[in-house]
């Protein structure tokens, strides 16, 4: 055999393989169509899907009866927890930023509050002193009396 004859045989075999493969694909397609149109196969598929739905419903009922969450409920809960966690992190970041701002406030910004507090402390101290002075004057007036006035009884306290 010459190399030309060998090449020709290989080409024929490749063409034959393609035709057989194409015919096999067509046959498989026709078989699948015939099976789907077959009432027995169609009803068997319907029953299988119906049984699958019934099993899923029974499983859901059992989970509800045992008060156990389903996988979808657990997934939903997981998403909500991640969302809450993300929000908490945002709140923490905002609190940290506020802390930094409070630390960077200068004495000038804090001064009005500090000045007011100092003034209130001085006023309170002065009022206590004045109260003691009035008490002392009252006791002295009761003991010695005021010239030209009748003596009065003033309770101490």
PDB file of C-alpha atoms in Angstrom:
ATOM      1  CA  UNK A   1       0.000   0.000   0.000  1.00  0.00           C
ATOM      2  CA  UNK A   2       1.160   3.404  -0.790  1.00  0.00           C
ATOM      3  CA  UNK A   3       0.942   6.360   1.515  1.00  0.00           C
ATOM      4  CA  UNK A   4      -1.794   7.830  -0.707  1.00  0.00           C
ATOM      5  CA  UNK A   5      -3.911   4.710  -0.208  1.00  0.00           C
ATOM      6  CA  UNK A   6      -3.295   4.868   3.571  1.00  0.00           C
ATOM      7  CA  UNK A   7      -4.348   8.520   3.608  1.00  0.00           C
ATOM      8  CA  UNK A   8      -7.481   7.712   1.650  1.00  0.00           C
ATOM      9  CA  UNK A   9      -8.436   4.916   4.069  1.00  0.00           C
ATOM     10  CA  UNK A  10      -7.914   7.241   7.058  1.00  0.00           C
ATOM     11  CA  UNK A  11     -10.099   9.920   5.449  1.00  0.00           C
ATOM     12  CA  UNK A  12     -12.823   7.377   4.732  1.00  0.00           C
ATOM     13  CA  UNK A  13     -12.725   6.134   8.323  1.00  0.00           C
ATOM     14  CA  UNK A  14     -12.936   9.701   9.670  1.00  0.00           C
ATOM     15  CA  UNK A  15     -15.920  10.465   7.418  1.00  0.00           C
ATOM     16  CA  UNK A  16     -17.589   7.217   8.446  1.00  0.00           C
ATOM     17  CA  UNK A  17     -17.051   8.046  12.125  1.00  0.00           C
ATOM     18  CA  UNK A  18     -18.616  11.487  11.624  1.00  0.00           C
ATOM     19  CA  UNK A  19     -21.657  10.002   9.911  1.00  0.00           C
ATOM     20  CA  UNK A  20     -22.097   7.356  12.603  1.00  0.00           C
ATOM     21  CA  UNK A  21     -21.703   9.961  15.365  1.00  0.00           C
ATOM     22  CA  UNK A  22     -24.260  12.241  13.663  1.00  0.00           C
ATOM     23  CA  UNK A  23     -26.686   9.360  13.230  1.00  0.00           C
ATOM     24  CA  UNK A  24     -26.168   8.325  16.871  1.00  0.00           C
ATOM     25  CA  UNK A  25     -26.911  11.863  18.067  1.00  0.00           C
ATOM     26  CA  UNK A  26     -30.063  11.958  15.955  1.00  0.00           C
ATOM     27  CA  UNK A  27     -31.137   8.561  17.273  1.00  0.00           C
ATOM     28  CA  UNK A  28     -30.557   9.585  20.881  1.00  0.00           C
ATOM     29  CA  UNK A  29     -32.548  12.788  20.322  1.00  0.00           C
ATOM     30  CA  UNK A  30     -35.475  10.862  18.770  1.00  0.00           C
ATOM     31  CA  UNK A  31     -35.348   8.337  21.626  1.00  0.00           C
ATOM     32  CA  UNK A  32     -35.484  11.130  24.247  1.00  0.00           C
ATOM     33  CA  UNK A  33     -38.430  12.780  22.455  1.00  0.00           C
ATOM     34  CA  UNK A  34     -40.255   9.464  22.202  1.00  0.00           C
ATOM     35  CA  UNK A  35     -39.673   8.756  25.886  1.00  0.00           C
ATOM     36  CA  UNK A  36     -40.968  12.190  26.952  1.00  0.00           C
ATOM     37  CA  UNK A  37     -44.062  11.706  24.790  1.00  0.00           C
ATOM     38  CA  UNK A  38     -44.637   8.203  26.166  1.00  0.00           C
ATOM     39  CA  UNK A  39     -47.501   8.401  28.714  1.00  0.00           C
ATOM     40  CA  UNK A  40     -45.911   5.797  30.993  1.00  0.00           C
ATOM     41  CA  UNK A  41     -42.576   7.618  31.214  1.00  0.00           C
ATOM     42  CA  UNK A  42     -44.327  10.984  31.503  1.00  0.00           C
ATOM     43  CA  UNK A  43     -46.534   9.803  34.383  1.00  0.00           C
ATOM     44  CA  UNK A  44     -43.519   8.196  36.107  1.00  0.00           C
ATOM     45  CA  UNK A  45     -41.656  11.536  35.940  1.00  0.00           C
ATOM     46  CA  UNK A  46     -44.724  13.378  37.253  1.00  0.00           C
ATOM     47  CA  UNK A  47     -45.033  10.924  40.144  1.00  0.00           C
ATOM     48  CA  UNK A  48     -41.340  11.271  40.960  1.00  0.00           C
ATOM     49  CA  UNK A  49     -41.573  15.073  41.088  1.00  0.00           C
ATOM     50  CA  UNK A  50     -44.775  14.869  43.108  1.00  0.00           C
ATOM     51  CA  UNK A  51     -43.119  12.463  45.556  1.00  0.00           C
ATOM     52  CA  UNK A  52     -40.170  14.832  45.837  1.00  0.00           C
ATOM     53  CA  UNK A  53     -42.504  17.723  46.707  1.00  0.00           C
ATOM     54  CA  UNK A  54     -44.298  15.566  49.278  1.00  0.00           C
ATOM     55  CA  UNK A  55     -40.992  14.608  50.887  1.00  0.00           C
ATOM     56  CA  UNK A  56     -39.967  18.263  51.067  1.00  0.00           C
ATOM     57  CA  UNK A  57     -43.336  19.160  52.617  1.00  0.00           C
ATOM     58  CA  UNK A  58     -43.078  16.305  55.125  1.00  0.00           C
ATOM     59  CA  UNK A  59     -39.552  17.390  56.022  1.00  0.00           C
ATOM     60  CA  UNK A  60     -40.760  20.968  56.561  1.00  0.00           C
ATOM     61  CA  UNK A  61     -43.622  19.730  58.756  1.00  0.00           C
ATOM     62  CA  UNK A  62     -41.217  17.625  60.822  1.00  0.00           C
ATOM     63  CA  UNK A  63     -38.872  20.592  61.275  1.00  0.00           C
ATOM     64  CA  UNK A  64     -41.806  22.763  62.340  1.00  0.00           C
ATOM     65  CA  UNK A  65     -43.059  20.103  64.751  1.00  0.00           C
ATOM     66  CA  UNK A  66     -39.631  19.823  66.361  1.00  0.00           C
ATOM     67  CA  UNK A  67     -39.312  23.610  66.358  1.00  0.00           C
ATOM     68  CA  UNK A  68     -36.102  23.389  64.322  1.00  0.00           C
ATOM     69  CA  UNK A  69     -35.186  25.980  61.710  1.00  0.00           C
ATOM     70  CA  UNK A  70     -34.855  25.009  58.088  1.00  0.00           C
ATOM     71  CA  UNK A  71     -31.702  25.546  56.060  1.00  0.00           C
ATOM     72  CA  UNK A  72     -33.233  28.558  54.309  1.00  0.00           C
ATOM     73  CA  UNK A  73     -34.216  30.071  57.659  1.00  0.00           C
ATOM     74  CA  UNK A  74     -30.687  29.535  58.958  1.00  0.00           C
ATOM     75  CA  UNK A  75     -29.281  31.164  55.827  1.00  0.00           C
ATOM     76  CA  UNK A  76     -31.608  34.148  56.282  1.00  0.00           C
ATOM     77  CA  UNK A  77     -30.575  34.405  59.934  1.00  0.00           C
ATOM     78  CA  UNK A  78     -26.913  34.308  58.927  1.00  0.00           C
ATOM     79  CA  UNK A  79     -27.434  37.175  56.468  1.00  0.00           C
ATOM     80  CA  UNK A  80     -29.223  39.237  59.117  1.00  0.00           C
ATOM     81  CA  UNK A  81     -26.442  38.600  61.645  1.00  0.00           C
ATOM     82  CA  UNK A  82     -23.807  39.686  59.130  1.00  0.00           C
ATOM     83  CA  UNK A  83     -25.833  42.840  58.412  1.00  0.00           C
ATOM     84  CA  UNK A  84     -26.156  43.638  62.129  1.00  0.00           C
ATOM     85  CA  UNK A  85     -22.464  42.977  62.661  1.00  0.00           C
ATOM     86  CA  UNK A  86     -21.593  45.364  59.839  1.00  0.00           C
ATOM     87  CA  UNK A  87     -23.858  48.047  61.321  1.00  0.00           C
ATOM     88  CA  UNK A  88     -22.261  47.615  64.753  1.00  0.00           C
ATOM     89  CA  UNK A  89     -18.829  48.049  63.227  1.00  0.00           C
ATOM     90  CA  UNK A  90     -20.022  51.282  61.600  1.00  0.00           C
ATOM     91  CA  UNK A  91     -21.313  52.510  64.972  1.00  0.00           C
ATOM     92  CA  UNK A  92     -17.994  51.606  66.625  1.00  0.00           C
ATOM     93  CA  UNK A  93     -16.122  53.537  63.932  1.00  0.00           C
ATOM     94  CA  UNK A  94     -18.355  56.575  64.461  1.00  0.00           C
ATOM     95  CA  UNK A  95     -17.808  56.428  68.242  1.00  0.00           C
ATOM     96  CA  UNK A  96     -14.044  56.184  67.690  1.00  0.00           C
ATOM     97  CA  UNK A  97     -14.163  59.251  65.424  1.00  0.00           C
ATOM     98  CA  UNK A  98     -16.108  61.170  68.078  1.00  0.00           C
ATOM     99  CA  UNK A  99     -13.527  60.151  70.683  1.00  0.00           C
ATOM    100  CA  UNK A 100     -10.715  61.448  68.508  1.00  0.00           C
ATOM    101  CA  UNK A 101     -12.581  64.726  67.955  1.00  0.00           C
ATOM    102  CA  UNK A 102     -13.154  65.130  71.690  1.00  0.00           C
ATOM    103  CA  UNK A 103      -9.458  64.524  72.366  1.00  0.00           C
ATOM    104  CA  UNK A 104      -8.414  67.073  69.769  1.00  0.00           C
ATOM    105  CA  UNK A 105     -10.628  69.806  71.194  1.00  0.00           C
ATOM    106  CA  UNK A 106      -8.328  72.528  72.406  1.00  0.00           C
ATOM    107  CA  UNK A 107      -8.451  74.257  75.750  1.00  0.00           C
ATOM    108  CA  UNK A 108     -10.121  77.218  74.051  1.00  0.00           C
ATOM    109  CA  UNK A 109     -13.068  75.048  73.080  1.00  0.00           C
ATOM    110  CA  UNK A 110     -13.286  73.593  76.582  1.00  0.00           C
ATOM    111  CA  UNK A 111     -12.652  76.965  78.290  1.00  0.00           C
ATOM    112  CA  UNK A 112     -16.238  78.360  78.299  1.00  0.00           C
ATOM    113  CA  UNK A 113     -17.503  75.325  80.182  1.00  0.00           C
ATOM    114  CA  UNK A 114     -14.547  75.365  82.536  1.00  0.00           C
ATOM    115  CA  UNK A 115     -14.907  79.109  83.125  1.00  0.00           C
ATOM    116  CA  UNK A 116     -18.612  78.757  83.859  1.00  0.00           C
ATOM    117  CA  UNK A 117     -17.955  75.889  86.243  1.00  0.00           C
ATOM    118  CA  UNK A 118     -15.317  77.944  88.049  1.00  0.00           C
ATOM    119  CA  UNK A 119     -17.640  80.929  88.323  1.00  0.00           C
ATOM    120  CA  UNK A 120     -20.409  78.731  89.746  1.00  0.00           C
ATOM    121  CA  UNK A 121     -17.994  77.280  92.307  1.00  0.00           C
ATOM    122  CA  UNK A 122     -16.910  80.786  93.400  1.00  0.00           C
ATOM    123  CA  UNK A 123     -20.536  81.949  93.648  1.00  0.00           C
ATOM    124  CA  UNK A 124     -21.418  78.900  95.729  1.00  0.00           C
ATOM    125  CA  UNK A 125     -18.473  79.516  98.060  1.00  0.00           C
ATOM    126  CA  UNK A 126     -19.412  83.205  98.442  1.00  0.00           C
ATOM    127  CA  UNK A 127     -23.055  82.301  99.186  1.00  0.00           C
ATOM    128  CA  UNK A 128     -21.898  79.916 101.924  1.00  0.00           C
ATOM    129  CA  UNK A 129     -19.735  82.703 103.404  1.00  0.00           C
ATOM    130  CA  UNK A 130     -22.623  85.177 103.259  1.00  0.00           C
ATOM    131  CA  UNK A 131     -24.927  82.633 104.906  1.00  0.00           C
ATOM    132  CA  UNK A 132     -22.451  82.171 107.749  1.00  0.00           C
ATOM    133  CA  UNK A 133     -22.072  85.963 108.115  1.00  0.00           C
ATOM    134  CA  UNK A 134     -25.842  86.459 108.265  1.00  0.00           C
ATOM    135  CA  UNK A 135     -26.097  83.690 110.850  1.00  0.00           C
ATOM    136  CA  UNK A 136     -23.399  85.336 112.953  1.00  0.00           C
ATOM    137  CA  UNK A 137     -25.091  88.734 112.691  1.00  0.00           C
ATOM    138  CA  UNK A 138     -28.420  87.204 113.691  1.00  0.00           C
ATOM    139  CA  UNK A 139     -26.937  85.530 116.769  1.00  0.00           C
ATOM    140  CA  UNK A 140     -25.169  88.770 117.742  1.00  0.00           C
ATOM    141  CA  UNK A 141     -28.390  90.753 117.311  1.00  0.00           C
ATOM    142  CA  UNK A 142     -30.314  88.343 119.491  1.00  0.00           C
ATOM    143  CA  UNK A 143     -27.686  88.394 122.230  1.00  0.00           C
ATOM    144  CA  UNK A 144     -26.964  92.077 122.274  1.00  0.00           C
ATOM    145  CA  UNK A 145     -30.128  93.433 120.767  1.00  0.00           C
ATOM    146  CA  UNK A 146     -30.345  96.356 118.400  1.00  0.00           C
ATOM    147  CA  UNK A 147     -30.333  99.762 120.128  1.00  0.00           C
ATOM    148  CA  UNK A 148     -33.791 101.323 120.086  1.00  0.00           C
ATOM    149  CA  UNK A 149     -35.512  98.080 119.081  1.00  0.00           C
ATOM    150  CA  UNK A 150     -37.250  95.621 121.345  1.00  0.00           C
ATOM    151  CA  UNK A 151     -35.456  92.323 121.558  1.00  0.00           C
ATOM    152  CA  UNK A 152     -36.825  89.636 119.311  1.00  0.00           C
ATOM    153  CA  UNK A 153     -36.630  85.928 119.597  1.00  0.00           C
ATOM    154  CA  UNK A 154     -34.959  84.541 116.495  1.00  0.00           C
ATOM    155  CA  UNK A 155     -34.533  80.815 116.297  1.00  0.00           C
ATOM    156  CA  UNK A 156     -31.063  79.596 115.538  1.00  0.00           C
ATOM    157  CA  UNK A 157     -30.416  77.468 112.568  1.00  0.00           C
TER     158      UNK A 157
END
